[in-house]
Coordinates of C-alpha atoms and ligand atoms in Angstrom, one line a residue:
M1 CA 84.2 97.3 -62.6
S2 CA 81.9 99.4 -64.7
T3 CA 82.7 103.1 -65.2
E4 CA 79.6 104.1 -63.1
N5 CA 80.6 101.7 -60.3
R6 CA 84.1 103.1 -60.3
A7 CA 82.6 106.6 -59.5
V8 CA 80.4 105.1 -56.7
F9 CA 83.4 103.6 -55.1
S10 CA 86.0 106.2 -55.8
S11 CA 86.2 107.3 -52.1
L12 CA 88.0 103.9 -51.5
E13 CA 90.8 105.2 -53.6
G14 CA 91.7 101.9 -55.0
K15 CA 91.6 99.9 -51.7
S16 CA 89.4 96.9 -51.4
P17 CA 86.5 96.7 -48.9
E18 CA 88.2 94.1 -46.7
D19 CA 91.3 96.5 -46.6
V20 CA 89.1 99.5 -45.5
F21 CA 86.4 97.8 -43.5
A22 CA 87.4 94.5 -42.0
Q23 CA 87.1 95.8 -38.5
I24 CA 83.5 96.8 -39.0
P25 CA 80.5 94.5 -37.7
T26 CA 78.2 93.6 -40.6
P27 CA 75.7 94.8 -41.7
S28 CA 76.7 98.4 -41.3
Y29 CA 76.1 101.6 -43.1
I30 CA 79.2 103.6 -43.4
L31 CA 78.7 107.3 -44.3
E32 CA 81.6 109.1 -46.1
E33 CA 82.4 112.7 -45.2
K34 CA 84.6 113.1 -48.2
Q35 CA 82.0 112.6 -50.6
L36 CA 79.5 114.6 -48.6
L37 CA 81.9 117.6 -49.0
R38 CA 82.4 117.0 -52.6
N39 CA 78.7 117.0 -53.2
G40 CA 78.3 120.0 -50.8
Q41 CA 80.9 122.0 -52.7
L42 CA 79.5 121.3 -56.0
L43 CA 76.0 122.4 -54.9
A44 CA 77.4 125.5 -53.4
Q45 CA 79.1 126.4 -56.6
V46 CA 75.7 126.2 -58.4
A47 CA 74.1 128.5 -55.7
Q48 CA 76.9 130.8 -56.2
N49 CA 76.9 131.0 -59.9
T50 CA 73.0 131.6 -60.1
G51 CA 71.9 133.1 -56.9
C52 CA 69.7 130.4 -56.1
K53 CA 69.4 128.8 -52.7
I54 CA 69.8 124.9 -52.2
L55 CA 68.1 123.1 -49.3
L56 CA 68.7 119.4 -48.1
A57 CA 65.5 117.4 -48.5
Q58 CA 65.7 115.5 -45.2
K59 CA 63.5 112.6 -46.4
A60 CA 66.6 111.3 -48.3
F61 CA 69.1 111.8 -45.8
S62 CA 68.6 113.0 -42.3
N63 CA 71.8 111.8 -40.3
F64 CA 72.1 115.1 -38.5
D65 CA 75.6 114.4 -37.1
F66 CA 76.5 115.5 -40.7
Y67 CA 74.6 118.8 -40.8
P68 CA 77.3 120.7 -39.4
L69 CA 79.5 119.5 -42.1
L70 CA 76.9 120.2 -44.9
S71 CA 75.6 123.4 -43.6
P72 CA 78.3 125.8 -44.9
Y73 CA 77.3 124.6 -48.4
L74 CA 73.6 124.8 -48.1
S75 CA 70.7 127.3 -47.2
G76 CA 69.0 125.0 -45.0
T77 CA 66.6 122.1 -44.9
E78 CA 63.3 120.9 -46.5
A79 CA 60.9 118.8 -44.4
S80 CA 57.9 116.5 -45.4
G81 CA 56.1 117.3 -42.1
L82 CA 56.2 118.2 -38.5
Y83 CA 59.0 115.9 -37.3
E84 CA 61.4 116.6 -40.2
A85 CA 60.8 120.3 -39.8
R86 CA 61.7 120.1 -36.0
L87 CA 64.8 118.0 -36.9
G88 CA 65.9 120.7 -39.6
K89 CA 65.2 123.6 -37.0
E90 CA 67.1 122.0 -34.2
K91 CA 70.1 120.4 -36.0
M92 CA 70.7 123.0 -38.6
P93 CA 69.6 126.1 -36.9
E94 CA 71.4 128.5 -39.0
G95 CA 69.4 127.4 -42.2
E96 CA 66.1 128.1 -43.4
V97 CA 63.3 125.4 -42.9
H98 CA 60.9 124.8 -45.5
V99 CA 58.1 122.4 -45.2
F100 CA 55.7 120.7 -47.8
C101 CA 53.2 118.2 -46.7
G102 CA 50.4 116.6 -48.7
A103 CA 47.9 117.9 -45.9
Y104 CA 48.6 119.5 -42.6
R105 CA 46.8 118.7 -39.4
E106 CA 44.9 121.1 -37.3
D107 CA 46.5 119.6 -34.2
E108 CA 50.0 120.0 -35.4
F109 CA 49.9 123.3 -37.2
E110 CA 50.7 125.5 -34.3
E111 CA 53.7 123.5 -33.5
L112 CA 54.8 123.6 -37.1
L113 CA 54.8 127.4 -37.0
L114 CA 57.3 127.3 -34.4
Y115 CA 59.9 125.5 -36.7
A116 CA 59.1 126.3 -40.4
D117 CA 60.1 129.5 -42.2
H118 CA 58.3 128.5 -45.5
I119 CA 55.1 126.5 -45.5
V120 CA 54.0 125.1 -48.8
F121 CA 50.3 123.8 -49.2
N122 CA 49.2 121.1 -51.7
S123 CA 45.7 122.5 -52.5
P124 CA 43.9 125.7 -52.5
R125 CA 41.6 124.4 -49.6
Q126 CA 44.7 123.9 -47.3
L127 CA 45.9 127.3 -48.2
Q128 CA 42.5 128.7 -47.4
K129 CA 42.4 126.8 -44.0
F130 CA 45.9 127.5 -42.7
G131 CA 47.4 130.2 -45.0
K132 CA 46.2 133.4 -43.3
R133 CA 47.5 132.1 -39.8
A134 CA 51.0 131.2 -41.4
K135 CA 51.2 134.7 -42.8
E136 CA 50.2 136.3 -39.6
Q137 CA 53.1 134.5 -37.8
G138 CA 55.6 135.9 -40.3
K139 CA 55.9 132.8 -42.6
S140 CA 56.5 132.6 -46.3
V141 CA 53.6 130.9 -47.9
G142 CA 53.5 128.6 -51.0
L143 CA 51.3 126.6 -53.1
R144 CA 52.5 123.4 -54.8
I145 CA 51.6 123.3 -58.5
N146 CA 51.2 120.3 -60.8
P147 CA 52.5 121.4 -64.3
E148 CA 51.1 118.0 -65.5
H149 CA 54.3 117.4 -67.4
S150 CA 55.6 114.0 -67.1
T151 CA 59.3 113.6 -67.8
Q152 CA 60.1 110.1 -66.4
E153 CA 59.2 106.7 -67.7
G154 CA 59.3 103.5 -65.9
H155 CA 59.1 104.9 -62.2
A156 CA 55.3 105.9 -62.0
I157 CA 55.5 105.9 -58.1
Y158 CA 57.9 108.6 -58.3
D159 CA 56.0 110.8 -60.9
P160 CA 53.8 113.4 -59.3
C161 CA 52.5 114.3 -62.8
A162 CA 51.2 111.0 -63.4
P163 CA 47.5 111.0 -64.3
G164 CA 45.3 111.2 -61.1
S165 CA 48.2 112.3 -58.9
R166 CA 47.3 113.9 -55.6
L167 CA 50.3 116.1 -55.5
G168 CA 50.1 119.7 -56.4
T169 CA 47.4 122.0 -57.8
T170 CA 46.6 121.5 -61.6
K171 CA 45.8 124.7 -63.7
A172 CA 42.3 123.6 -64.0
L173 CA 42.0 123.6 -60.0
W174 CA 43.8 126.7 -59.9
D175 CA 41.3 128.4 -62.3
R176 CA 38.4 127.0 -60.4
Y177 CA 39.5 127.8 -56.9
M178 CA 42.2 130.3 -56.6
T179 CA 40.4 133.6 -55.8
E180 CA 42.2 136.9 -55.7
E181 CA 42.1 136.6 -52.0
L182 CA 43.9 133.2 -52.0
I183 CA 46.5 134.4 -54.5
S184 CA 47.2 137.4 -52.4
L185 CA 48.3 135.1 -49.7
L186 CA 51.1 133.5 -51.8
D187 CA 54.7 134.4 -51.6
G188 CA 55.7 131.6 -54.0
L189 CA 55.2 128.6 -56.0
H190 CA 56.6 125.1 -55.6
F191 CA 56.8 122.3 -57.9
H192 CA 58.5 118.8 -57.5
T193 CA 58.2 116.5 -60.4
L194 CA 61.6 115.0 -61.1
C195 CA 63.5 111.9 -59.9
E196 CA 67.1 111.3 -60.6
Q197 CA 66.8 113.4 -63.6
D198 CA 69.2 115.6 -65.6
S199 CA 68.6 119.4 -66.2
D200 CA 66.8 118.7 -69.6
A201 CA 63.8 117.5 -67.6
L202 CA 63.9 120.6 -65.5
A203 CA 64.1 122.9 -68.5
S204 CA 61.2 121.2 -70.2
T205 CA 59.3 121.2 -66.9
L206 CA 59.9 124.9 -66.4
Q207 CA 58.5 125.6 -69.8
A208 CA 55.4 123.8 -68.8
V209 CA 55.1 125.8 -65.7
E210 CA 55.6 129.0 -67.7
E211 CA 52.8 128.1 -69.9
K212 CA 50.4 127.2 -67.3
F213 CA 51.3 129.5 -64.4
G214 CA 53.5 132.3 -66.2
D215 CA 50.9 135.0 -65.5
V216 CA 51.0 134.7 -61.7
L217 CA 54.8 134.3 -61.5
P218 CA 55.7 138.0 -61.7
R219 CA 53.7 138.4 -58.6
M220 CA 55.8 135.8 -56.6
K221 CA 58.8 136.3 -54.3
W222 CA 60.1 132.8 -54.9
L223 CA 59.9 129.6 -57.0
N224 CA 60.9 126.3 -55.4
M225 CA 61.8 123.8 -58.1
G226 CA 61.7 120.9 -55.7
G227 CA 64.2 117.8 -55.8
G228 CA 64.9 114.9 -58.0
H229 CA 67.9 116.9 -59.7
H230 CA 70.8 114.4 -60.1
I231 CA 73.2 117.4 -59.9
T232 CA 76.1 115.7 -58.2
K233 CA 76.0 112.7 -60.7
E234 CA 79.2 112.7 -63.0
T235 CA 77.3 113.0 -66.2
Y236 CA 74.8 115.7 -65.1
D237 CA 74.8 118.8 -67.2
V238 CA 75.4 121.6 -64.7
P239 CA 75.8 124.5 -67.1
R240 CA 72.2 123.8 -68.5
L241 CA 70.9 123.7 -64.9
E242 CA 72.7 127.1 -64.3
K243 CA 71.1 128.5 -67.5
T244 CA 67.6 127.4 -66.5
L245 CA 67.8 128.7 -63.0
T246 CA 69.2 132.1 -64.3
Y247 CA 66.4 132.3 -66.9
A248 CA 63.7 131.8 -64.1
K249 CA 65.3 134.4 -61.8
N250 CA 65.7 137.0 -64.5
K251 CA 62.4 136.4 -66.1
W252 CA 60.2 136.8 -63.0
D253 CA 62.6 138.5 -60.7
L254 CA 62.3 135.9 -58.0
Q255 CA 64.5 133.8 -55.6
V256 CA 64.9 130.3 -56.9
Y257 CA 65.1 127.4 -54.4
L258 CA 66.1 123.7 -55.2
E259 CA 65.7 121.1 -52.6
P260 CA 67.6 118.1 -53.6
G261 CA 67.9 115.1 -51.3
E262 CA 69.6 112.4 -53.3
A263 CA 72.1 114.7 -54.9
V264 CA 73.4 115.9 -51.3
A265 CA 74.4 112.5 -50.3
L266 CA 74.8 110.8 -53.6
N267 CA 77.5 108.1 -53.4
A268 CA 78.3 109.3 -49.8
G269 CA 77.5 105.8 -48.2
Y270 CA 78.2 102.1 -48.2
L271 CA 76.3 99.1 -46.8
A272 CA 78.7 96.5 -45.7
S273 CA 77.4 92.8 -45.4
R274 CA 78.9 89.4 -45.3
V275 CA 77.7 86.1 -47.0
L276 CA 76.1 83.8 -44.6
D277 CA 75.3 80.9 -47.0
I278 CA 75.3 80.0 -50.5
V279 CA 72.4 77.7 -51.8
E280 CA 71.5 76.4 -55.2
N281 CA 68.2 75.9 -56.9
G282 CA 68.6 74.4 -60.6
N283 CA 71.3 76.4 -62.3
T284 CA 71.0 79.4 -59.9
K285 CA 73.5 80.0 -57.1
I286 CA 72.1 82.1 -54.4
A287 CA 74.2 83.8 -51.7
I288 CA 72.2 84.7 -48.7
L289 CA 73.6 87.7 -46.9
D290 CA 73.3 89.2 -43.4
T291 CA 71.5 92.2 -45.0
S292 CA 68.1 92.5 -46.3
A293 CA 66.8 94.4 -49.3
A294 CA 63.3 94.6 -47.8
C295 CA 64.8 95.9 -44.4
H296 CA 67.9 97.8 -45.2
M297 CA 67.6 99.1 -48.7
P298 CA 63.8 99.1 -49.3
D299 CA 64.1 101.2 -52.5
V300 CA 65.9 98.2 -54.1
I301 CA 62.4 96.5 -54.1
E302 CA 60.1 99.6 -54.2
M303 CA 61.5 101.5 -57.1
P304 CA 63.0 98.7 -58.1
Y305 CA 66.6 99.0 -58.9
T306 CA 69.7 96.8 -58.6
P307 CA 72.2 98.5 -56.2
P308 CA 76.0 98.8 -57.4
L309 CA 78.1 96.3 -55.7
Y310 CA 81.9 96.5 -55.3
G311 CA 83.8 94.3 -57.8
A312 CA 80.6 92.8 -59.2
D313 CA 78.4 93.7 -62.2
E314 CA 74.9 93.2 -63.2
N315 CA 75.4 92.7 -66.9
G316 CA 76.8 89.1 -66.8
S317 CA 80.3 89.9 -68.1
Q318 CA 82.2 88.0 -65.4
P319 CA 82.3 84.2 -64.9
Y320 CA 80.7 83.5 -61.6
A321 CA 76.9 84.4 -61.3
Y322 CA 75.1 84.8 -58.1
R323 CA 71.7 86.0 -56.9
L324 CA 72.2 87.8 -53.7
G325 CA 69.2 87.7 -51.3
G326 CA 68.5 88.4 -47.6
P327 CA 68.0 86.0 -44.6
T328 CA 64.3 86.9 -44.3
C329 CA 61.3 84.9 -45.2
L330 CA 60.2 87.1 -47.9
S331 CA 60.8 85.3 -51.3
G332 CA 61.1 88.7 -53.0
D333 CA 63.9 89.9 -50.6
I334 CA 66.4 89.7 -53.5
I335 CA 69.0 92.4 -53.9
G336 CA 69.9 91.5 -57.5
D337 CA 71.8 89.2 -59.8
Y338 CA 75.5 89.9 -60.1
T339 CA 78.6 88.3 -61.7
F340 CA 81.9 88.2 -60.1
D341 CA 85.5 87.3 -61.1
H342 CA 85.7 84.5 -58.4
P343 CA 83.4 82.0 -56.5
L344 CA 81.8 83.8 -53.6
Q345 CA 82.9 82.4 -50.0
E346 CA 81.1 82.1 -46.8
G347 CA 82.1 85.1 -44.6
E348 CA 83.1 87.3 -47.7
L349 CA 82.5 91.1 -47.3
L350 CA 80.3 92.5 -50.0
L351 CA 80.1 96.2 -50.2
F352 CA 77.1 98.0 -51.8
G353 CA 77.4 101.6 -52.9
D354 CA 75.4 104.8 -52.9
M355 CA 73.7 103.7 -49.7
A356 CA 73.5 106.9 -47.8
I357 CA 70.2 107.9 -49.4
Y358 CA 66.7 106.6 -48.7
T359 CA 68.2 103.9 -46.4
T360 CA 69.1 104.9 -42.9
C361 CA 66.0 107.1 -42.7
K362 CA 63.7 104.3 -44.4
N363 CA 64.8 101.1 -42.9
N364 CA 62.8 98.8 -40.7
T365 CA 62.9 95.6 -38.6
F366 CA 60.6 93.4 -40.5
N367 CA 61.1 89.7 -39.6
G368 CA 63.0 90.9 -36.6
M369 CA 65.9 92.0 -38.6
P370 CA 68.5 94.0 -36.7
L371 CA 69.0 97.4 -38.0
P372 CA 72.5 97.9 -39.4
D373 CA 75.0 100.2 -37.3
I374 CA 75.9 103.4 -38.7
W375 CA 79.6 104.3 -38.9
K376 CA 81.2 107.5 -40.2
R377 CA 84.4 107.6 -42.3
S378 CA 86.4 110.8 -42.0
P379 CA 88.1 112.5 -44.9
K380 CA 91.3 111.0 -43.6
G381 CA 89.7 107.5 -43.6
E382 CA 89.2 107.1 -39.8
L383 CA 86.2 105.0 -39.0
S384 CA 84.0 105.8 -35.9
N385 CA 80.8 104.3 -34.8
L386 CA 77.9 106.6 -34.7
L387 CA 74.9 104.4 -33.8
H388 CA 74.6 100.9 -32.6
F389 CA 71.0 99.2 -32.6
G390 CA 70.0 96.2 -30.7
Y391 CA 67.0 94.2 -29.5
S392 CA 65.5 97.1 -27.6
D393 CA 65.1 99.1 -30.9
F394 CA 63.1 96.3 -32.3
E395 CA 61.0 95.6 -29.0
R396 CA 60.0 99.3 -28.1
R397 CA 57.8 99.8 -30.9
L398 CA 55.9 96.7 -30.5
G399 CA 54.6 96.8 -27.0
R400 CA 54.7 98.2 -23.6
A401 CA 57.6 98.0 -21.4
K402 CA 57.3 95.3 -18.6
E403 CA 55.9 96.9 -15.4
E404 CA 58.5 97.2 -12.8
T405 CA 57.8 94.6 -10.0
Ligands
LIG1 C1 61.3 113.7 -52.5 C2 61.2 115.2 -52.4 C3 62.5 116.0 -52.6 C4 63.9 115.3 -52.8 O1 64.0 114.4 -53.8 P1 65.3 113.9 -54.3 O2 64.8 112.9 -55.4 O3 65.9 113.0 -53.2 O4 66.1 114.9 -54.8 C5 62.4 117.3 -52.7 N1 61.1 117.9 -52.4 C6 59.9 117.3 -52.3 C7 58.7 118.0 -52.2 C8 60.0 115.9 -52.3 O5 58.8 115.2 -52.1

């Protein structure tokens, strides 16, 4: 196994997937408390060392049964809109609730004010429309800025600084629309421009922020640096992060916030699946699994990327090569090409790693695929079922229930 894969599967402590998960029906997600704790402790250490506050971005991970476990290490939750704001308020009530949404709706705003502590607007117009009302209700008000500083290649759909991006207010728009009256409504600025990146990207982004918006930052109470910080990844440069956060805090005398999603639940989940069939086409052997990329790990197709798989690798270094695919009718429902040290067998258990994030909160029942159950694995290794999904979960969203006769 590659070094990186060893880190992904380290919670198994050398045991094989069949040793640990034989009793679990497939497909199932298994969420690892030990890894959540490890991530939480690391993030809390950064917060302690720098005075910054770290929030859970719920769009990446919102399995709230784990909020009590995470809450001691975090300052609250970040939401993408009304539902996540309510979830954060109700399930982690001791924490702050921050919300950013591309555009708020008039018919939701009053309710949103019940849940949110910080409300971040995407445009000067949204700030003008809702900002005063939020302030009158005692909310902390922010504007998302776009520093127009791209630091990522290859994942344009995850780059809010890409040309033509709708996310955040550019310096040009700020100069055109931000009147003194609007600026005086602001308690803070927000930027979110990273995706799975190290702290060098944050440092250079902060420099761009300083160049474009440095003149208003001394007037702000807080600066929220968004998510996309891969803080809990083994190779991440934490000291450089802490230096960057401390710089901002001291330079402008403000509270710094981070709102990572991925870093909170990195490597804290598995997706267990079994081989249903093995087919061949030319020289390609294809294993059809009881899990689907399109339905159960949509980022594999959307990003795209090849997820880590226990005992296998993606670089062709082992003798038995297979393409892994789902049972759906979508030709592109391919998880990836892997090699193994043995021929795959029907019924064999395959364990995908780093499956806590952007999965349980993003999956779907396309093709009538069942949703995987969700299990919890305690720090002592005890497994318990949290959620079971069945036919009714599929049916409910598609039509009216039959009238009682
Ligand atoms: C997606 C997002 C996050 C979390 O991003 P991760 O890559 O999961 O850390 C935080 N803030 C905002 C505004 C986001 O859109």
